[in-house]
Short mmCIF file of C-alpha atoms in Angstrom, two decimals:
data_model
loop_
_atom_site.label_atom_id
_atom_site.label_comp_id
_atom_site.label_asym_id
_atom_site.label_seq_id
_atom_site.Cartn_x
_atom_site.Cartn_y
_atom_site.Cartn_z
CA MET C 960 0.00 0.00 0.00
CA SER C 961 1.29 3.42 -0.94
CA PHE C 962 0.11 6.81 0.20
CA TYR C 963 -1.25 7.01 -3.36
CA ASP C 964 -3.89 4.44 -2.35
CA ALA C 965 -4.95 6.66 0.54
CA SER C 966 -5.66 9.65 -1.65
CA VAL C 967 -6.19 9.32 -5.41
CA PRO C 968 -8.88 6.57 -5.40
CA ALA C 969 -10.89 8.43 -2.74
CA PHE C 970 -11.06 11.54 -4.90
CA GLN C 971 -11.78 9.52 -8.05
CA GLN C 972 -14.77 7.76 -6.52
CA ILE C 973 -16.58 10.98 -5.67
CA LEU C 974 -15.60 12.81 -8.87
CA GLY C 975 -17.33 9.98 -10.71
CA SER C 976 -20.37 10.01 -8.48
CA LEU C 977 -20.77 13.80 -8.86
CA SER C 978 -20.91 13.31 -12.62
CA GLY C 979 -23.75 10.83 -12.08
CA LEU C 980 -25.57 13.30 -9.84
CA LEU C 981 -25.40 15.95 -12.57
CA THR C 982 -26.77 13.51 -15.13
CA LYS C 983 -29.74 12.79 -12.87
CA ALA C 984 -30.20 16.52 -12.24
CA GLU C 985 -30.21 17.22 -15.98
CA ALA C 986 -32.76 14.47 -16.59
CA HIS C 987 -34.89 15.90 -13.77
CA CYS C 988 -34.85 19.31 -15.49
CA LYS C 989 -35.98 17.78 -18.76
CA ALA C 990 -38.72 15.68 -17.14
CA LYS C 991 -40.10 18.58 -15.08
CA ASN C 992 -39.55 21.31 -17.66
CA ILE C 993 -37.14 23.18 -15.40
CA GLN C 994 -34.51 25.50 -16.89
CA PRO C 995 -31.09 23.96 -16.11
CA ASP C 996 -29.87 27.31 -14.76
CA VAL C 997 -32.40 27.07 -11.94
CA LEU C 998 -30.48 24.11 -10.52
CA LEU C 999 -27.01 25.20 -11.63
CA THR C 1000 -27.40 28.47 -9.71
CA ALA C 1001 -29.33 26.99 -6.76
CA ARG C 1002 -27.99 27.61 -3.25
CA LEU C 1003 -28.96 26.36 0.22
CA TYR C 1004 -28.86 29.94 1.48
CA PRO C 1005 -28.46 33.30 -0.28
CA ASP C 1006 -24.81 33.82 0.75
CA MET C 1007 -23.73 30.25 -0.01
CA LEU C 1008 -22.10 29.21 -3.26
CA PRO C 1009 -24.32 27.77 -6.00
CA LEU C 1010 -24.24 24.22 -7.32
CA SER C 1011 -21.85 24.99 -10.18
CA ARG C 1012 -19.23 26.46 -7.80
CA GLN C 1013 -19.56 23.52 -5.42
CA ILE C 1014 -18.65 21.19 -8.30
CA GLN C 1015 -15.77 23.39 -9.45
CA LEU C 1016 -14.38 23.59 -5.92
CA ALA C 1017 -14.61 19.83 -5.40
CA CYS C 1018 -12.56 19.46 -8.61
CA ASP C 1019 -10.01 21.99 -7.38
CA PHE C 1020 -9.51 20.41 -3.97
CA ALA C 1021 -8.93 17.02 -5.62
CA ALA C 1022 -6.57 18.26 -8.34
CA LYS C 1023 -4.63 20.77 -6.26
CA GLY C 1024 -4.50 18.39 -3.32
CA CYS C 1025 -2.80 15.69 -5.36
CA ALA C 1026 -0.50 18.25 -7.01
CA ARG C 1027 0.64 19.63 -3.66
CA LEU C 1028 1.17 16.17 -2.17
CA THR C 1029 3.43 15.21 -5.07
CA GLN C 1030 5.22 18.55 -5.42
CA SER C 1031 3.79 18.89 -8.92
CA GLU C 1032 2.88 22.19 -10.55
CA VAL C 1033 -0.47 23.21 -9.07
CA PRO C 1034 -3.05 23.40 -11.88
CA SER C 1035 -5.26 26.43 -12.26
CA THR C 1036 -8.57 26.05 -14.06
CA PRO C 1037 -10.84 28.97 -14.98
CA ASP C 1038 -14.36 28.53 -13.61
CA THR C 1039 -16.25 29.01 -16.85
CA GLU C 1040 -18.69 26.08 -16.83
CA LYS C 1041 -22.30 27.09 -17.50
CA THR C 1042 -24.08 23.82 -18.25
CA PHE C 1043 -24.43 20.32 -16.81
CA GLU C 1044 -22.38 18.98 -19.71
CA GLU C 1045 -19.57 21.46 -19.15
CA LEU C 1046 -19.48 20.61 -15.45
CA ARG C 1047 -19.31 16.90 -16.28
CA GLN C 1048 -16.39 17.68 -18.60
CA ARG C 1049 -14.68 19.55 -15.75
CA LEU C 1050 -15.14 16.50 -13.52
CA SER C 1051 -13.92 14.21 -16.28
CA LYS C 1052 -10.83 16.34 -16.96
CA THR C 1053 -10.05 16.41 -13.24
CA SER C 1054 -10.36 12.65 -13.13
CA ASP C 1055 -8.07 12.34 -16.16
CA TYR C 1056 -5.55 14.61 -14.45
CA LEU C 1057 -5.61 12.41 -11.34
CA LYS C 1058 -4.99 9.38 -13.55
CA THR C 1059 -1.64 10.86 -14.59
CA PHE C 1060 -0.26 10.40 -11.06
CA LYS C 1061 1.85 7.35 -10.33
CA PRO C 1062 2.07 5.69 -6.90
CA ALA C 1063 5.82 6.42 -6.84
CA GLN C 1064 5.10 10.17 -6.80
CA PHE C 1065 3.33 9.72 -3.46
CA GLU C 1066 6.17 7.80 -1.82
CA GLY C 1067 7.18 9.63 1.32
CA ALA C 1068 4.50 12.26 0.72
CA GLU C 1069 2.77 11.45 4.02
CA THR C 1070 5.66 12.94 6.00
CA ARG C 1071 6.76 15.62 3.51
CA ASP C 1072 5.87 19.23 4.32
CA VAL C 1073 3.11 20.75 2.22
CA THR C 1074 2.83 24.55 2.22
CA PHE C 1075 -0.41 25.91 0.85
CA PRO C 1076 -2.25 29.26 0.81
CA ALA C 1077 -4.83 29.91 3.54
CA GLY C 1078 -6.29 33.19 2.46
CA PRO C 1079 -4.62 35.93 0.44
CA GLU C 1080 -1.71 36.72 2.79
CA ARG C 1081 -1.09 33.56 4.76
CA THR C 1082 0.26 30.08 4.18
CA ILE C 1083 0.02 26.96 6.30
CA THR C 1084 2.52 24.12 6.37
CA LEU C 1085 1.41 20.62 7.30
CA GLN C 1086 2.86 17.17 6.83
CA GLY C 1087 1.30 15.41 3.84
CA GLN C 1088 -0.88 13.09 5.90
CA GLN C 1089 -2.23 16.00 7.93
CA PHE C 1090 -2.71 18.07 4.78
CA LEU C 1091 -4.83 15.27 3.35
CA ASN C 1092 -6.83 14.64 6.55
CA ARG C 1093 -7.25 18.15 7.85
CA PHE C 1094 -7.51 20.13 4.63
CA ALA C 1095 -7.86 18.35 1.30
CA PHE C 1096 -10.39 15.64 2.24
CA PRO C 1097 -12.74 17.70 4.44
CA ASN C 1098 -12.82 20.53 1.89
CA PHE C 1099 -13.36 18.10 -0.99
CA TYR C 1100 -16.14 16.14 0.70
CA PHE C 1101 -17.72 19.35 2.01
CA HIS C 1102 -18.27 20.73 -1.49
CA ALA C 1103 -19.28 17.35 -2.90
CA ALA C 1104 -21.87 16.71 -0.17
CA THR C 1105 -23.13 20.29 -0.39
CA ALA C 1106 -23.68 19.78 -4.13
CA HIS C 1107 -25.69 16.67 -3.28
CA GLY C 1108 -27.65 18.61 -0.65
CA ILE C 1109 -28.52 21.39 -3.11
CA LEU C 1110 -29.87 18.92 -5.66
CA ARG C 1111 -31.69 16.87 -3.03
CA HIS C 1112 -33.25 20.01 -1.58
CA ASN C 1113 -34.52 20.87 -5.06
CA GLY C 1114 -36.31 17.57 -5.44
CA VAL C 1115 -33.90 15.66 -7.66
CA GLU C 1116 -34.43 11.98 -6.87
CA ILE C 1117 -31.00 11.07 -5.58
CA GLY C 1118 -29.72 9.68 -2.32
CA LYS C 1119 -26.58 8.76 -0.43
CA ARG C 1120 -25.95 5.79 -2.69
CA ASP C 1121 -25.61 8.20 -5.61
CA PHE C 1122 -23.18 10.28 -3.56
CA LEU C 1123 -21.12 7.19 -2.77
CA GLY C 1124 -21.27 6.09 -6.39
CA VAL C 1125 -22.56 2.63 -5.52
CA SER C 1126 -26.04 2.79 -7.02
CA MET M 848 3.30 7.29 10.11
CA SER M 849 0.82 4.60 10.92
CA PHE M 850 -2.53 3.86 9.34
CA TYR M 851 -3.85 5.24 12.63
CA ASP M 852 -2.75 8.71 11.48
CA ALA M 853 -4.74 8.29 8.29
CA SER M 854 -8.01 7.63 10.08
CA VAL M 855 -8.51 8.57 13.75
CA PRO M 856 -7.40 12.25 13.58
CA ALA M 857 -9.58 12.86 10.52
CA PHE M 858 -12.67 11.66 12.36
CA GLN M 859 -11.72 13.54 15.54
CA GLN M 860 -11.40 16.87 13.74
CA ILE M 861 -14.92 16.79 12.37
CA LEU M 862 -16.51 15.31 15.52
CA GLY M 863 -15.15 18.37 17.31
CA SER M 864 -16.30 20.80 14.66
CA LEU M 865 -19.82 19.31 14.66
CA SER M 866 -20.03 19.99 18.39
CA GLY M 867 -19.14 23.62 17.66
CA LEU M 868 -21.83 23.80 14.97
CA LEU M 869 -24.44 22.58 17.46
CA THR M 870 -23.34 25.19 20.00
CA LYS M 871 -23.81 27.93 17.40
CA ALA M 872 -27.17 26.47 16.41
CA GLU M 873 -28.33 26.43 20.03
CA ALA M 874 -27.23 30.05 20.50
CA HIS M 875 -29.08 30.96 17.28
CA CYS M 876 -32.26 29.39 18.68
CA LYS M 877 -31.96 31.42 21.89
CA ALA M 878 -31.19 34.68 20.06
CA LYS M 879 -34.06 34.29 17.59
CA ASN M 880 -36.56 32.68 19.98
CA ILE M 881 -36.69 29.47 17.93
CA GLN M 882 -37.68 26.20 19.59
CA PRO M 883 -34.60 23.91 19.45
CA ASP M 884 -36.74 21.10 18.01
CA VAL M 885 -37.32 23.17 14.89
CA LEU M 886 -33.64 22.83 14.01
CA LEU M 887 -33.10 19.38 15.51
CA THR M 888 -35.84 17.95 13.30
CA ALA M 889 -35.04 20.10 10.22
CA ARG M 890 -34.44 18.34 6.91
CA LEU M 891 -33.32 19.48 3.47
CA TYR M 892 -36.20 17.55 1.93
CA PRO M 893 -39.17 15.69 3.43
CA ASP M 894 -37.72 12.20 2.89
CA MET M 895 -34.24 13.08 4.09
CA LEU M 896 -33.02 12.45 7.63
CA PRO M 897 -33.23 15.31 10.13
CA LEU M 898 -30.31 17.09 11.75
CA SER M 899 -30.25 14.87 14.85
CA ARG M 900 -29.93 11.69 12.76
CA GLN M 901 -27.19 13.20 10.61
CA ILE M 902 -25.16 13.80 13.78
CA GLN M 903 -25.87 10.32 15.15
CA LEU M 904 -24.87 8.72 11.85
CA ALA M 905 -21.64 10.71 11.63
CA CYS M 906 -20.81 9.39 15.12
CA ASP M 907 -21.62 5.84 14.06
CA PHE M 908 -19.50 5.89 10.91
CA ALA M 909 -16.53 7.20 12.90
CA ALA M 910 -16.87 4.77 15.80
CA LYS M 911 -17.83 1.68 13.83
CA GLY M 912 -15.28 2.49 11.14
CA CYS M 913 -12.41 2.49 13.65
CA ALA M 914 -13.80 -0.60 15.38
CA ARG M 915 -13.96 -2.56 12.13
CA LEU M 916 -10.50 -1.45 11.02
CA THR M 917 -9.01 -2.70 14.30
CA GLN M 918 -11.11 -5.86 14.61
CA SER M 919 -12.59 -4.49 17.84
CA GLU M 920 -16.11 -5.17 19.03
CA VAL M 921 -18.37 -2.89 16.99
CA PRO M 922 -20.17 -0.52 19.38
CA SER M 923 -23.92 -0.04 19.16
CA THR M 924 -25.41 3.17 20.52
CA PRO M 925 -29.16 3.76 20.84
CA ASP M 926 -30.25 6.93 19.03
CA THR M 927 -32.05 8.61 21.91
CA GLU M 928 -30.66 12.18 21.78
CA LYS M 929 -33.36 14.85 21.82
CA THR M 930 -31.46 18.07 22.60
CA PHE M 931 -28.40 19.96 21.41
CA GLU M 932 -26.67 19.09 24.68
CA GLU M 933 -27.41 15.38 24.33
CA LEU M 934 -26.08 15.41 20.76
CA ARG M 935 -22.90 17.16 21.93
CA GLN M 936 -22.54 14.43 24.56
CA ARG M 937 -22.92 11.79 21.84
CA LEU M 938 -20.17 13.50 19.84
CA SER M 939 -18.01 13.78 22.92
CA LYS M 940 -18.48 10.13 23.86
CA THR M 941 -17.64 9.11 20.31
CA SER M 942 -14.49 11.21 20.46
CA ASP M 943 -13.58 9.62 23.83
CA TYR M 944 -14.11 6.19 22.30
CA LEU M 945 -11.78 7.04 19.41
CA LYS M 946 -9.17 8.18 21.94
CA THR M 947 -9.01 4.64 23.33
CA PHE M 948 -7.45 3.36 20.09
CA LYS M 949 -3.70 2.97 19.93
CA PRO M 950 -1.66 3.29 16.72
CA ALA M 951 -0.50 -0.32 17.15
CA GLN M 952 -4.07 -1.53 16.69
CA PHE M 953 -4.04 -0.06 13.18
CA GLU M 954 -0.78 -1.72 12.13
CA GLY M 955 -1.45 -3.76 9.02
CA ALA M 956 -5.08 -2.68 9.01
CA GLU M 957 -4.75 -1.07 5.58
CA THR M 958 -4.38 -4.47 3.92
CA ARG M 959 -6.54 -6.51 6.30
CA ASP M 960 -9.97 -7.56 5.06
CA VAL M 961 -12.92 -5.74 6.59
CA THR M 962 -16.33 -7.35 6.22
CA PHE M 963 -19.26 -5.09 6.98
CA PRO M 964 -23.04 -5.14 6.47
CA ALA M 965 -24.42 -3.44 3.37
CA GLY M 966 -28.13 -3.66 3.95
CA PRO M 967 -30.02 -6.30 5.92
CA GLU M 968 -28.99 -9.37 3.93
CA ARG M 969 -25.66 -8.54 2.37
CA THR M 970 -22.09 -8.01 3.46
CA ILE M 971 -19.17 -6.44 1.60
CA THR M 972 -15.50 -7.23 2.13
CA LEU M 973 -12.86 -4.63 1.35
CA GLN M 974 -9.24 -4.16 2.32
CA GLY M 975 -8.89 -1.70 5.19
CA GLN M 976 -7.61 1.16 3.05
CA GLN M 977 -10.48 0.74 0.61
CA PHE M 978 -12.97 0.39 3.47
CA LEU M 979 -11.76 3.73 4.82
CA ASN M 980 -11.70 5.51 1.42
CA ARG M 981 -14.74 4.05 -0.21
CA PHE M 982 -17.06 3.57 2.73
CA ALA M 983 -16.16 5.04 6.12
CA PHE M 984 -14.88 8.47 5.05
CA PRO M 985 -17.46 9.31 2.38
CA ASN M 986 -20.33 8.21 4.64
CA PHE M 987 -18.90 10.11 7.62
CA TYR M 988 -18.28 13.34 5.70
CA PHE M 989 -21.62 13.03 3.92
CA HIS M 990 -23.60 13.13 7.17
CA ALA M 991 -21.35 15.79 8.70
CA ALA M 992 -21.63 18.11 5.69
CA THR M 993 -25.36 17.47 5.42
CA ALA M 994 -25.73 18.51 9.08
CA HIS M 995 -23.85 21.71 8.21
CA GLY M 996 -26.09 22.23 5.17
CA ILE M 997 -29.28 21.83 7.23
CA LEU M 998 -28.14 24.43 9.76
CA ARG M 999 -26.85 26.80 7.08
CA HIS M 1000 -30.10 26.50 5.16
CA ASN M 1001 -31.97 27.46 8.32
CA GLY M 1002 -30.01 30.67 8.73
CA VAL M 1003 -27.52 29.69 11.43
CA GLU M 1004 -24.47 31.89 10.87
CA ILE M 1005 -21.85 29.25 10.18
CA GLY M 1006 -19.56 28.56 7.27
CA LYS M 1007 -17.01 26.11 5.93
CA ARG M 1008 -14.44 27.22 8.51
CA ASP M 1009 -16.80 25.97 11.23
CA PHE M 1010 -17.16 22.67 9.40
CA LEU M 1011 -13.39 22.36 9.18
CA GLY M 1012 -13.02 23.34 12.82
CA VAL M 1013 -10.51 26.07 12.05
CA SER M 1014 -12.52 29.15 13.02
#
C-alpha cells in the first residue's frame, strides 16, 4: 500500500459520483420542464455558493490536493462552466488529471511538508498526511456533499448511494 | 506514520467541529426565539433524515469504522438524543471512544480484510484502506456536511471554517 492508495482513489470515486448526480439533475430538469440554470445556480442559502461552484471547488480540492502532495505544478482552471455537460467535462478532466499520477510520486508524501495558501496573505505548512486529513479531504467532501444537498433540496431523486457512487 | 494517522485524527477533527456547529445552532435558537426542536428535526427535503440523525450517523460511521479497522467489538449506541446538549454528549463520547485506540491496533489494518453489512442481507469485504476511502470516510463526511447544510439552510451563521473546525 502506498500513500497514493490513501488519496487518489478516494477523490476519483466521488468525482465519478458527482458526474452521475449531474446527469440525474439534468434528466430531472428535462422531465419537469425546469430550466437547467435554476439548478445550476441553486444555493442552500443566499450567501452560499451555487451548485456549479460547489462542483468546481470539489474538482479543485482534488486536483490541487494531489499536485501539492506530489510537489507537482499546481493546476489552475478557470471557472467558466455554465451547463451540466460542461461541469461533467470539468469533472472528467479532473479525473483524467488524477490518472496521470503514479504511486511512486506519493512515496514519502505522508511525512513531507506541504505549504499551501490559507487566504490571500497567509500560508500553512502541514505534513502530507495531515494536509490530506485536515484540509484536502474535508474541503473536498464538504463541497461534494453540499452539491448533493442542493440537488436533493430541489427535489432531484437522488440519495446517499448516488453520492457514494454505488447505485 | 501509521494507518492510525490516516483515520482517527480525521474523524476527531470533524466530531469536534460538529459539536461547535451545534453550539452555534443552540445560540441561534436562543437569540431568535426558535424552539430547538425546529432545528433538531429540520431536513433538506421531506424524505431526508433530520439534523439529529445526521449527527448520530456521523458518530456511528466514525466509531464503527475504527472498530472494524481494528477488529474491535463494533459498538452499538441507541439513538435517543433529543437536545443539542445530548447530541454534543454523543459526539463527545464518540471522540472519547476514538481516543481509546492505539496506533499499534491499526498496524497492518490497511491491507486486512474488513467485512461489513451493506443492507439487511448482504455483506461487503474490502481491504482496510479501501474500506476507509470508499465507505467510512465518504459516509462520515456526507452526514457531517449534510448537518452543516441543514443548519446553514436554516439561517444559522456558520460557514465552511466551522465545518473544518478552524474558526
